[in-house]
Amino acid sequence: MIAVPFILLVILILIGMPIGFALIVASVATLYWLGLAPITFIPDVLSDSVGHFTLLAIPFFLLAAELLSAGGLIDRVFDLARALIGKLRGGMGGACVVATGIFAGVQGSSAADAAAIGKIGVAGMVREGYRPGFAAALIAASGATAILIPPSIAMLIYASMVNVSVGRMFFAGIVPGIINVIAFLVFVAARGHVYGWKRDDAATITTFGARIAALRRSFWVLMLPVFVLYGFYSGQLTATEISTACALYSAIVAVFIYRNLTVRDLWPVVMQTSRTTINIFTIIAGAVLLSKVLTFLNAPQLIFGFIESYHLNGWQFLIVVSAIMFVLGMFMEAVALNVMTTPILAPIAMKLGIDPVHYGIVLIFNIEIALITPPVGLNLFVLAGAAKVPLGAIFREVVPFVLILVALLLMAIFFPQLSLWLPDRILPAS
Amino acid sequence: MERAQQGGPPAVLRWVSTAEVAIVSAILLASFVITLITIVERNLGHSTGDWSLKLPELMLIWMTFLGMGALVTEHGHVAADMVLRRFSPRWQRIAETVSAVVTSLVLALILVGAISIAKQQVDVGATDDDLWEIPTAYLLSILPIGLALTILHLLAEIYVIWRTPHDARLPEAEGPR
């Protein structure tokens, strides 16, 4: 019976139905077919699923990112990354990885990260002889790190559902996030040696003076992640309040410091943020409804029964979960995957003694992989659209990045301290 | 976008969807201001009361349901259309129509539930104490309103699908619409 909503969902997604609606339709059809709930249950769930104060942080972090993007942030971040990394072999690719990493630190959406760096990054790499498919795959994969490096919308959603501290989740993402960026950098450098890629040809930007100048130009942008983490560290502000302060800070930086936006330009930015918000919240509403349907179908009990019958311990459970998510992630959108699986799997993880923050980081790695696994890998689509590269070419080139992420996922599973060390020191669980 | 230019949604529909997104944006800004006031007031040692938590939560519900339909017309919802693109133009239209009709029917079913909830709340005379005793039916009226608007957008979309010429069906780039 559990397969019914999933089969329906895949069919609906494949005929092009918007993912948020597909989740709602698959859930309602299953509910009615099996006679699981009264008619008033559905609107109740749909409204309850989005009406949470913590979730308000999502549009505000999105607003901050939109403001900084519209305010000329991308060029500054990209110049800084080129100044820092350009001298290495395959410097342009490395610069793209670092730029997406820095941009991830000021906003929490992987698609936004990939799209923003994708436009200039792919063109730059192709100019230096990289294959277009590889260039697009590299940015799609490194853009996915945005959900691991704080602030992260995926972590916010997870934390709001599991009632874990958003601050602890954000701090937990820092070490794995940095390792992720370094892993991609090493891969690009190694491939650069094999293929004989050039160092970044803009030698002038790799002088010491140019590096300092690039750092100064990006100073106000780089202050944003510091600001976010200090907000959590101080314990004075909630996630929603920090996101509000971030949006205000970004508006001030874009309008009064960088002066790339006028007050009149702010309205279109707010409109764009609203569109992204509606999109994400429609998916959240649908995914919560589907997770309720799965609960009605006794999915948690079935999974727990499976775990008991095979005597799975914590890490074995995490590997089974990752395998399931790998398959689901091929067809499901990231927010849906997060919202749908968390209410079912996180309580089981906790029963097995897994720290919810550790489980959260494992989940985020799985979502990262889902973002770049064909056929429904959102970041691959974003790059295909933004950089005008055929999807087939990106599909072929993305495989090594998926393998790197799988290796990092296994590392996160077997070494919980990678996720827990920093939050345990800075924001110990009460 | 392309579809809008080549016999896409009628101008009035585009205007309606832009107006809906504008209202959602205004609500977003209002919730931003409320949260800012809450931070400032708390740091001054004052309490803004439960409304400052409850109202932004309600605003999120309004934003979601009010904007859901507008994004249908703007093709702003995330959808994977790589299989759809392999179909002939005729089958693309059929698949899109099936998708819109099925969604409309399911939303109509949910609409019945939402109206039934609103009726119950009116009958009981339920009010929200945290929000100045405003009747709950008013506060959650966005559910039936938003669902009805989304159904209207979907029906208009079906009209557009069959009115638009074959070669203006889908934008060029593959991927999410």
Coordinates of C-alpha atoms in Angstrom, one line a residue:
Chain A
M1 CA 0.0 0.0 0.0
I2 CA 2.9 2.4 0.8
A3 CA 3.8 2.2 -2.9
V4 CA 0.5 3.6 -4.1
P5 CA 1.2 7.3 -3.4
F6 CA 4.7 7.0 -4.7
I7 CA 3.7 5.4 -8.0
L8 CA 1.0 8.0 -8.4
L9 CA 3.5 10.8 -7.6
V10 CA 6.1 9.6 -10.1
I11 CA 3.5 9.3 -12.9
L12 CA 2.2 12.8 -12.1
I13 CA 5.7 14.3 -12.0
L14 CA 6.6 12.6 -15.3
I15 CA 3.6 14.1 -17.1
G16 CA 4.8 17.6 -16.0
M17 CA 2.5 18.3 -13.1
P18 CA 4.1 20.9 -10.8
I19 CA 5.8 19.0 -7.9
G20 CA 3.8 20.8 -5.1
F21 CA 0.5 19.9 -6.8
A22 CA 1.7 16.3 -7.6
L23 CA 2.3 15.8 -3.9
I24 CA -1.2 17.1 -3.0
V25 CA -2.9 15.1 -5.7
A26 CA -1.1 11.8 -4.9
S27 CA -1.9 12.3 -1.2
V28 CA -5.6 13.1 -1.7
A29 CA -6.1 10.3 -4.2
T30 CA -4.6 7.8 -1.7
L31 CA -6.6 9.2 1.2
Y32 CA -9.9 8.9 -0.7
W33 CA -9.2 5.6 -2.3
L34 CA -8.4 4.0 1.0
G35 CA -11.0 6.0 2.9
L36 CA -8.3 7.1 5.5
A37 CA -9.6 10.5 6.6
P38 CA -12.5 12.9 6.6
I39 CA -12.8 15.7 4.0
T40 CA -11.9 18.4 6.5
F41 CA -8.6 16.8 7.4
I42 CA -6.8 17.9 4.2
P43 CA -7.3 21.7 4.4
D44 CA -6.4 21.5 8.1
V45 CA -3.1 19.8 7.3
L46 CA -2.3 22.1 4.4
S47 CA -2.8 25.2 6.5
D48 CA -1.1 23.9 9.6
S49 CA 1.9 22.7 7.6
V50 CA 3.0 26.2 6.5
G51 CA 1.8 28.3 9.5
H52 CA 5.0 28.0 11.6
F53 CA 6.9 31.0 12.9
T54 CA 10.3 29.3 12.3
L55 CA 9.4 28.8 8.6
L56 CA 9.1 32.6 8.3
A57 CA 12.9 32.6 8.3
I58 CA 12.8 31.0 4.8
P59 CA 11.4 34.1 2.9
F60 CA 13.6 36.4 4.9
F61 CA 16.8 34.5 4.1
L62 CA 15.6 34.3 0.5
L63 CA 15.0 38.1 0.5
A64 CA 18.5 38.7 1.9
A65 CA 20.0 36.6 -0.9
E66 CA 17.9 38.3 -3.6
L67 CA 18.9 41.7 -2.3
L68 CA 22.6 40.8 -2.4
S69 CA 22.3 39.2 -5.8
A70 CA 20.5 42.2 -7.2
G71 CA 23.0 44.4 -5.5
G72 CA 26.1 43.1 -7.4
L73 CA 27.2 40.6 -4.9
I74 CA 28.0 37.8 -7.4
D75 CA 30.7 39.7 -9.2
R76 CA 32.5 40.6 -6.0
V77 CA 32.3 37.1 -4.7
F78 CA 33.5 35.7 -8.0
D79 CA 36.4 38.2 -8.2
L80 CA 37.4 37.3 -4.6
A81 CA 37.3 33.5 -5.4
R82 CA 39.5 34.1 -8.5
A83 CA 42.0 36.1 -6.6
L84 CA 42.3 33.4 -3.9
I85 CA 42.3 30.3 -6.1
G86 CA 43.1 31.4 -9.6
K87 CA 46.8 30.6 -9.5
L88 CA 46.1 26.9 -9.0
R89 CA 45.9 24.6 -12.1
G90 CA 42.3 24.5 -13.1
G91 CA 42.0 27.8 -11.3
M92 CA 38.8 29.0 -13.0
G93 CA 37.0 25.8 -11.9
G94 CA 38.4 26.1 -8.4
A95 CA 37.3 29.7 -8.3
C96 CA 33.8 28.6 -9.2
V97 CA 33.8 26.1 -6.3
V98 CA 35.0 28.7 -3.8
A99 CA 32.6 31.3 -5.1
T100 CA 29.6 29.0 -4.7
G101 CA 30.9 28.1 -1.2
I102 CA 31.1 31.8 -0.2
F103 CA 27.7 32.5 -1.8
A104 CA 26.4 29.5 0.2
G105 CA 27.5 31.4 3.3
V106 CA 25.2 34.3 2.6
Q107 CA 22.1 32.5 1.3
G108 CA 20.5 29.1 1.9
S109 CA 19.1 27.9 -1.5
S110 CA 21.2 25.6 -3.6
A111 CA 19.3 26.4 -6.8
A112 CA 19.9 30.1 -6.3
D113 CA 23.6 29.4 -5.6
A114 CA 24.0 27.3 -8.8
A115 CA 22.0 29.7 -10.9
A116 CA 23.9 32.8 -9.7
I117 CA 27.4 31.4 -10.2
G118 CA 26.4 29.3 -13.2
K119 CA 25.8 32.2 -15.6
I120 CA 29.3 33.6 -15.3
G121 CA 31.2 30.5 -14.1
V122 CA 30.3 28.2 -17.0
A123 CA 31.1 30.9 -19.6
G124 CA 34.5 31.5 -17.9
M125 CA 35.4 27.8 -17.7
V126 CA 34.4 27.1 -21.3
R127 CA 36.6 30.0 -22.4
E128 CA 39.5 28.3 -20.7
G129 CA 38.9 25.0 -22.5
Y130 CA 36.7 23.1 -20.0
R131 CA 34.0 20.9 -21.5
P132 CA 30.6 22.7 -21.1
G133 CA 29.0 19.6 -19.6
F134 CA 31.8 19.4 -17.0
A135 CA 31.6 23.1 -16.2
A136 CA 27.9 23.0 -15.7
A137 CA 28.1 19.8 -13.6
L138 CA 30.8 21.3 -11.4
I139 CA 28.7 24.3 -10.6
A140 CA 25.5 22.2 -10.1
A141 CA 27.4 20.0 -7.6
S142 CA 29.2 22.8 -5.8
G143 CA 25.9 24.8 -5.7
A144 CA 24.4 22.0 -3.8
T145 CA 26.7 22.7 -0.9
A146 CA 24.5 25.8 -0.2
I147 CA 22.2 23.6 1.9
L148 CA 25.1 22.4 4.0
I149 CA 26.8 25.7 4.7
P150 CA 24.8 28.0 7.0
P151 CA 22.4 29.7 6.6
S152 CA 20.5 26.7 5.0
I153 CA 16.8 26.6 4.2
A154 CA 16.9 22.8 4.2
M155 CA 18.3 22.8 7.7
L156 CA 15.6 25.3 8.8
I157 CA 12.9 23.1 7.5
Y158 CA 14.4 20.0 9.2
A159 CA 15.0 21.9 12.5
S160 CA 11.4 23.2 12.6
M161 CA 10.0 19.7 12.1
V162 CA 12.2 17.9 14.6
N163 CA 12.3 20.7 17.2
V164 CA 16.1 20.8 17.2
S165 CA 18.0 24.0 17.6
V166 CA 18.4 25.8 14.3
G167 CA 21.7 27.3 15.6
R168 CA 23.1 23.8 16.4
M169 CA 22.1 22.6 12.9
F170 CA 23.8 25.6 11.3
F171 CA 27.0 25.1 13.3
A172 CA 26.9 21.4 12.5
G173 CA 27.1 22.2 8.8
I174 CA 30.3 24.2 8.9
V175 CA 32.9 21.5 9.2
P176 CA 31.2 19.1 6.6
G177 CA 30.6 22.1 4.4
I178 CA 34.3 23.1 4.4
I179 CA 35.3 19.5 3.8
N180 CA 32.8 19.3 0.9
V181 CA 34.3 22.5 -0.8
I182 CA 37.9 21.2 -0.3
A183 CA 36.9 17.8 -1.8
F184 CA 35.6 19.5 -4.9
L185 CA 38.6 21.7 -5.1
V186 CA 41.0 18.8 -4.9
F187 CA 39.1 17.0 -7.6
V188 CA 39.1 20.0 -9.9
A189 CA 42.9 20.5 -9.3
A190 CA 43.6 16.8 -9.9
R191 CA 41.6 16.8 -13.1
G192 CA 43.3 20.1 -14.1
H193 CA 46.7 18.3 -13.9
V194 CA 45.5 15.3 -15.9
Y195 CA 43.9 17.4 -18.6
G196 CA 46.5 20.2 -18.5
W197 CA 44.1 22.9 -17.8
K198 CA 45.5 26.4 -17.5
R199 CA 45.9 28.5 -14.4
D200 CA 43.4 31.4 -14.4
D201 CA 44.7 33.7 -17.1
A202 CA 43.9 36.9 -15.3
A203 CA 47.3 37.0 -13.6
T204 CA 46.7 40.5 -12.4
I205 CA 44.0 39.5 -9.9
T206 CA 46.2 36.9 -8.2
T207 CA 48.8 39.4 -6.9
F208 CA 48.8 40.0 -3.1
G209 CA 47.5 43.6 -3.5
A210 CA 44.7 42.4 -5.8
R211 CA 43.7 39.8 -3.2
I212 CA 43.5 42.4 -0.5
A213 CA 41.5 44.7 -2.8
A214 CA 39.1 41.8 -3.6
L215 CA 38.7 41.1 0.1
R216 CA 37.9 44.7 0.8
R217 CA 35.4 44.8 -2.0
S218 CA 33.6 41.8 -0.6
F219 CA 34.0 42.8 3.1
W220 CA 30.3 43.6 3.7
V221 CA 29.2 40.4 2.0
L222 CA 31.6 38.3 4.1
M223 CA 30.3 39.9 7.2
L224 CA 26.8 38.4 6.7
P225 CA 27.7 34.7 7.6
V226 CA 29.6 36.1 10.6
F227 CA 26.5 38.1 11.6
V228 CA 24.3 35.0 11.3
L229 CA 26.5 32.7 13.3
Y230 CA 27.0 35.4 16.0
G231 CA 23.3 35.8 16.2
F232 CA 22.9 32.1 17.1
Y233 CA 26.0 32.1 19.3
S234 CA 24.7 35.0 21.4
G235 CA 21.4 33.1 22.0
Q236 CA 19.6 36.5 21.9
L237 CA 17.7 35.9 18.6
T238 CA 15.6 33.2 17.1
A239 CA 16.2 31.9 13.6
T240 CA 13.3 34.1 12.2
E241 CA 14.7 37.2 13.9
I242 CA 18.2 36.5 12.6
S243 CA 16.8 36.1 9.1
T244 CA 14.9 39.4 9.4
A245 CA 18.0 41.2 10.6
C246 CA 19.9 39.6 7.6
A247 CA 17.4 40.9 5.1
L248 CA 17.6 44.4 6.6
Y249 CA 21.4 44.2 6.6
S250 CA 21.4 43.1 2.9
A251 CA 19.1 45.9 2.0
I252 CA 21.4 48.4 3.7
V253 CA 24.5 47.0 2.0
A254 CA 22.9 46.8 -1.4
V255 CA 21.3 50.3 -1.3
F256 CA 23.6 52.4 0.8
I257 CA 27.0 50.7 0.7
Y258 CA 27.4 49.1 -2.7
R259 CA 24.8 51.5 -4.2
N260 CA 23.8 49.1 -6.9
L261 CA 20.2 49.2 -5.9
T262 CA 17.9 52.2 -5.3
V263 CA 14.9 52.1 -3.0
R264 CA 12.7 51.8 -6.1
D265 CA 14.5 48.6 -7.1
L266 CA 13.5 46.9 -3.9
W267 CA 9.9 46.1 -4.9
P268 CA 10.8 43.8 -7.8
V269 CA 13.2 42.0 -5.5
V270 CA 10.4 41.5 -2.9
M271 CA 8.1 40.2 -5.7
Q272 CA 10.7 37.7 -6.8
T273 CA 11.2 36.6 -3.2
S274 CA 7.4 36.1 -2.9
R275 CA 7.3 33.9 -6.0
T276 CA 10.1 31.6 -4.6
T277 CA 8.4 31.5 -1.2
I278 CA 5.1 30.5 -2.7
N279 CA 6.8 27.8 -4.7
I280 CA 8.7 26.4 -1.6
F281 CA 5.6 26.5 0.6
T282 CA 3.3 24.8 -1.9
I283 CA 5.8 21.9 -1.9
I284 CA 6.1 22.0 1.9
A285 CA 2.3 21.8 2.2
G286 CA 2.1 18.9 -0.3
A287 CA 5.0 17.0 1.3
V288 CA 3.6 17.3 4.8
L289 CA 0.2 16.0 3.5
L290 CA 2.0 13.0 1.9
S291 CA 4.0 12.3 5.1
K292 CA 0.6 12.2 7.0
V293 CA -0.7 9.7 4.4
L294 CA 2.4 7.6 4.9
T295 CA 1.8 7.7 8.6
F296 CA -1.8 6.5 8.1
L297 CA -0.4 3.7 6.0
N298 CA 1.8 2.7 9.0
A299 CA 5.0 3.5 7.2
P300 CA 6.9 4.3 10.5
Q301 CA 5.9 1.0 12.1
L302 CA 6.8 -0.9 9.0
I303 CA 10.2 0.7 8.8
F304 CA 10.8 0.1 12.5
G305 CA 9.7 -3.5 12.1
F306 CA 12.2 -3.9 9.3
I307 CA 14.9 -2.4 11.4
E308 CA 14.1 -4.7 14.4
S309 CA 13.8 -7.8 12.3
Y310 CA 17.3 -7.2 10.8
H311 CA 18.7 -6.0 14.1
L312 CA 20.0 -2.8 12.5
N313 CA 22.2 -0.5 14.5
G314 CA 22.5 3.2 14.1
W315 CA 25.0 3.3 11.2
Q316 CA 23.3 0.5 9.4
F317 CA 20.0 2.3 9.7
L318 CA 21.6 5.5 8.2
I319 CA 23.0 3.5 5.3
V320 CA 19.6 1.9 4.6
V321 CA 18.0 5.4 4.8
S322 CA 20.6 6.8 2.5
A323 CA 19.9 4.1 0.0
I324 CA 16.2 4.7 0.1
M325 CA 16.8 8.5 -0.3
F326 CA 19.1 8.0 -3.2
V327 CA 16.3 6.2 -5.1
L328 CA 13.7 8.7 -4.0
G329 CA 16.0 11.6 -4.7
M330 CA 16.2 10.6 -8.4
F331 CA 12.5 11.5 -8.7
M332 CA 11.7 13.9 -5.9
E333 CA 12.5 17.6 -5.4
A334 CA 14.7 18.4 -2.4
V335 CA 12.2 20.3 -0.2
A336 CA 9.7 17.5 -0.7
L337 CA 12.2 14.8 0.1
N338 CA 13.1 16.6 3.3
V339 CA 9.6 17.4 4.5
M340 CA 8.2 14.0 3.5
T341 CA 10.8 11.7 5.1
T342 CA 11.8 13.7 8.2
P343 CA 8.6 13.1 10.3
I344 CA 8.8 9.4 9.6
L345 CA 12.5 8.7 9.8
A346 CA 13.9 11.2 12.3
P347 CA 11.9 9.7 15.3
I348 CA 13.2 6.2 14.4
A349 CA 16.8 7.6 14.2
M350 CA 16.4 9.1 17.6
K351 CA 15.0 5.8 19.0
L352 CA 18.2 4.2 17.8
G353 CA 20.2 6.7 19.7
I354 CA 21.3 8.8 16.8
D355 CA 21.7 12.5 17.6
P356 CA 19.1 14.5 15.7
V357 CA 21.7 17.0 14.6
H358 CA 23.9 14.1 13.2
Y359 CA 20.8 12.7 11.5
G360 CA 20.1 16.1 10.1
I361 CA 23.5 16.4 8.5
V362 CA 23.2 12.9 7.0
L363 CA 19.8 14.0 5.6
I364 CA 21.3 17.2 4.2
F365 CA 24.1 15.2 2.4
N366 CA 21.3 12.9 0.9
I367 CA 19.4 16.0 -0.3
E368 CA 22.6 17.4 -1.8
I369 CA 23.0 14.1 -3.7
A370 CA 19.3 14.3 -4.8
L371 CA 19.9 17.8 -6.2
I372 CA 22.3 16.4 -8.7
T373 CA 21.1 12.9 -9.5
P374 CA 19.3 12.5 -12.8
P375 CA 16.6 12.4 -14.0
V376 CA 15.0 14.9 -11.5
G377 CA 18.1 16.8 -10.2
L378 CA 17.0 20.4 -9.7
N379 CA 20.5 21.9 -9.9
L380 CA 21.1 20.1 -13.2
F381 CA 18.0 21.7 -14.7
V382 CA 19.0 25.1 -13.3
L383 CA 22.4 24.9 -15.0
A384 CA 21.0 23.6 -18.2
G385 CA 18.7 26.6 -18.3
A386 CA 21.1 29.2 -17.0
A387 CA 24.2 28.2 -19.0
K388 CA 22.4 26.7 -22.0
V389 CA 24.2 23.3 -21.8
P390 CA 22.3 20.2 -22.9
L391 CA 21.1 18.1 -20.0
G392 CA 22.6 14.9 -21.5
A393 CA 26.1 16.4 -21.3
I394 CA 25.6 17.4 -17.7
F395 CA 24.2 14.0 -16.8
R396 CA 27.4 12.3 -18.0
E397 CA 29.8 14.7 -16.2
V398 CA 28.0 14.8 -12.9
V399 CA 28.8 11.2 -12.0
P400 CA 32.2 11.9 -10.3
F401 CA 30.6 14.6 -8.2
V402 CA 27.8 12.2 -7.1
L403 CA 30.5 9.7 -6.1
I404 CA 32.4 12.3 -4.1
L405 CA 29.2 13.3 -2.3
V406 CA 28.5 9.6 -1.6
A407 CA 32.0 9.3 -0.1
L408 CA 31.4 12.4 2.0
L409 CA 28.0 11.0 3.1
L410 CA 29.6 7.8 4.3
M411 CA 32.2 9.9 6.2
A412 CA 29.3 11.8 7.8
I413 CA 27.6 8.6 8.8
F414 CA 30.7 6.9 10.3
F415 CA 32.2 10.0 11.9
P416 CA 29.3 11.8 13.8
Q417 CA 31.9 14.0 15.4
L418 CA 32.4 15.8 12.1
S419 CA 28.9 17.2 12.5
L420 CA 28.7 17.3 16.3
W421 CA 32.1 18.6 17.4
L422 CA 31.5 22.3 16.6
P423 CA 27.9 22.7 17.9
D424 CA 28.8 20.7 21.0
R425 CA 31.5 23.2 21.8
I426 CA 29.7 26.4 20.8
L427 CA 26.0 25.7 21.4
P428 CA 25.8 22.6 23.7
A429 CA 22.4 20.9 23.7
S430 CA 20.5 21.9 26.9
Chain B
M1 CA 7.0 34.1 -20.6
E2 CA 7.1 33.1 -24.2
R3 CA 3.7 31.7 -24.1
A4 CA 2.4 35.0 -22.7
Q5 CA 3.7 36.9 -25.7
Q6 CA 2.6 34.4 -28.3
G7 CA -1.1 34.1 -27.5
G8 CA -0.4 33.1 -23.9
P9 CA -2.6 34.0 -20.9
P10 CA -5.1 36.8 -21.6
A11 CA -3.9 40.2 -20.4
V12 CA -6.5 40.2 -17.7
L13 CA -5.2 37.0 -16.3
R14 CA -1.7 38.2 -16.3
W15 CA -2.8 41.3 -14.5
V16 CA -4.7 39.2 -11.9
S17 CA -1.7 37.0 -11.2
T18 CA 0.7 40.0 -10.9
A19 CA -1.8 41.6 -8.5
E20 CA -1.9 38.4 -6.4
V21 CA 1.9 38.3 -6.2
A22 CA 1.9 42.0 -5.3
I23 CA -0.5 41.3 -2.4
V24 CA 1.6 38.4 -1.3
S25 CA 4.7 40.7 -1.4
A26 CA 2.8 43.3 0.7
I27 CA 2.0 40.6 3.2
L28 CA 5.6 39.5 3.2
L29 CA 6.8 43.0 3.9
A30 CA 4.2 43.4 6.7
S31 CA 5.4 40.2 8.4
F32 CA 9.0 41.5 8.0
V33 CA 8.0 44.8 9.7
I34 CA 6.2 42.9 12.5
T35 CA 9.2 40.7 13.2
L36 CA 11.5 43.8 13.2
I37 CA 9.2 45.5 15.7
T38 CA 9.2 42.4 17.9
I39 CA 13.0 42.4 18.0
V40 CA 13.3 46.1 18.8
E41 CA 10.5 46.0 21.4
R42 CA 12.1 42.9 23.1
N43 CA 15.5 44.6 23.3
L44 CA 13.8 47.6 24.9
G45 CA 12.4 45.3 27.5
H46 CA 8.8 45.4 26.3
S47 CA 6.6 42.6 25.2
T48 CA 4.6 42.8 22.0
G49 CA 2.2 40.0 23.0
D50 CA 1.2 36.8 21.4
W51 CA -0.2 38.5 18.3
S52 CA 3.3 39.2 17.0
L53 CA 3.9 35.5 16.8
K54 CA 0.5 34.4 15.7
L55 CA 0.0 37.1 13.0
P56 CA 3.1 36.3 11.0
E57 CA 2.2 32.6 11.1
L58 CA -1.2 33.4 9.7
M59 CA 0.4 35.6 7.1
L60 CA 2.5 32.6 5.8
I61 CA -0.8 30.7 5.3
W62 CA -2.2 33.7 3.4
M63 CA 0.9 34.1 1.3
T64 CA 0.9 30.4 0.3
F65 CA -2.7 30.0 -0.6
L66 CA -3.1 33.4 -2.3
G67 CA 0.0 33.0 -4.5
M68 CA -0.5 29.3 -5.4
G69 CA -2.8 30.2 -8.3
A70 CA -0.8 33.1 -9.6
L71 CA 2.2 30.8 -10.1
V72 CA 0.1 28.5 -12.3
T73 CA -0.4 31.4 -14.8
E74 CA 3.2 32.5 -14.5
H75 CA 4.5 28.9 -14.8
G76 CA 6.4 29.6 -11.7
H77 CA 5.9 26.2 -9.9
V78 CA 8.8 23.8 -10.0
A79 CA 8.0 21.0 -12.5
A80 CA 10.1 18.4 -14.3
D81 CA 9.1 18.4 -17.9
M82 CA 11.9 16.4 -19.5
V83 CA 9.6 13.5 -20.3
L84 CA 6.8 15.8 -21.5
R85 CA 9.3 17.2 -24.0
R86 CA 9.7 13.8 -25.6
F87 CA 6.0 13.8 -26.5
S88 CA 4.6 15.1 -29.7
P89 CA 3.0 18.6 -29.4
R90 CA -0.5 17.0 -29.4
W91 CA 0.4 14.6 -26.6
Q92 CA 2.1 17.4 -24.7
R93 CA -1.2 19.3 -24.8
I94 CA -3.1 16.3 -23.7
A95 CA -0.7 15.6 -20.8
E96 CA -0.8 19.2 -19.6
T97 CA -4.6 19.2 -19.9
V98 CA -4.8 16.0 -17.8
S99 CA -2.5 17.5 -15.3
A100 CA -4.6 20.7 -15.0
V101 CA -7.9 18.9 -14.9
V102 CA -6.8 16.4 -12.2
T103 CA -5.3 19.2 -10.1
S104 CA -8.5 21.2 -10.4
L105 CA -10.7 18.3 -9.4
V106 CA -8.6 17.5 -6.4
L107 CA -8.4 21.1 -5.3
A108 CA -12.2 21.3 -5.7
L109 CA -12.5 18.4 -3.3
I110 CA -10.3 20.2 -0.8
L111 CA -12.3 23.4 -1.4
V112 CA -15.4 21.5 -0.2
G113 CA -13.6 20.6 3.0
A114 CA -12.3 24.1 3.5
I115 CA -15.9 25.5 3.1
S116 CA -17.2 23.0 5.5
I117 CA -14.5 24.0 8.1
A118 CA -15.4 27.7 7.6
K119 CA -19.1 26.9 8.1
Q120 CA -18.4 25.0 11.3
Q121 CA -16.4 27.9 12.6
V122 CA -19.2 30.4 11.8
D123 CA -21.8 28.1 13.5
V124 CA -19.7 27.8 16.6
G125 CA -18.8 31.5 16.6
A126 CA -15.0 30.6 17.0
T127 CA -12.7 33.6 17.5
D128 CA -8.9 33.9 18.0
D129 CA -8.2 35.4 21.4
D130 CA -4.6 36.2 20.4
L131 CA -5.7 38.2 17.4
W132 CA -8.1 40.6 18.9
E133 CA -11.0 38.1 18.9
I134 CA -11.4 38.2 15.1
P135 CA -13.6 35.3 14.0
T136 CA -11.5 32.3 12.9
A137 CA -13.6 31.9 9.8
Y138 CA -12.3 35.3 8.6
L139 CA -8.7 34.5 9.5
L140 CA -8.7 31.3 7.6
S141 CA -11.0 32.4 4.8
I142 CA -7.9 32.4 2.5
L143 CA -8.2 28.6 2.3
P144 CA -11.4 28.6 0.2
I145 CA -10.5 31.8 -1.5
G146 CA -7.0 30.6 -2.5
L147 CA -8.2 27.2 -3.6
A148 CA -11.0 28.8 -5.7
L149 CA -8.5 31.2 -7.3
T150 CA -6.1 28.4 -8.1
I151 CA -8.9 26.4 -9.7
L152 CA -9.7 29.4 -11.8
H153 CA -6.1 29.8 -12.9
L154 CA -5.9 26.1 -13.8
L155 CA -9.1 26.3 -15.9
A156 CA -7.7 29.4 -17.6
E157 CA -4.5 27.5 -18.2
I158 CA -6.4 24.7 -20.0
Y159 CA -8.0 27.4 -22.2
V160 CA -4.5 28.8 -23.0
I161 CA -3.1 25.3 -23.7
W162 CA -5.6 24.7 -26.5
R163 CA -5.5 28.3 -27.8
T164 CA -1.7 28.7 -28.1
P165 CA -0.1 27.6 -31.4
H166 CA 1.9 24.4 -31.4
D167 CA 5.3 26.0 -31.8
A168 CA 4.8 28.2 -28.8
R169 CA 4.0 25.4 -26.4
L170 CA 7.0 25.2 -24.1
P171 CA 10.1 27.4 -23.5
E172 CA 13.3 26.3 -25.2
A173 CA 15.4 25.4 -22.2
E174 CA 14.9 21.9 -20.6
G175 CA 14.2 21.7 -17.0
P176 CA 11.9 23.1 -14.3
R177 CA 9.3 25.5 -15.5

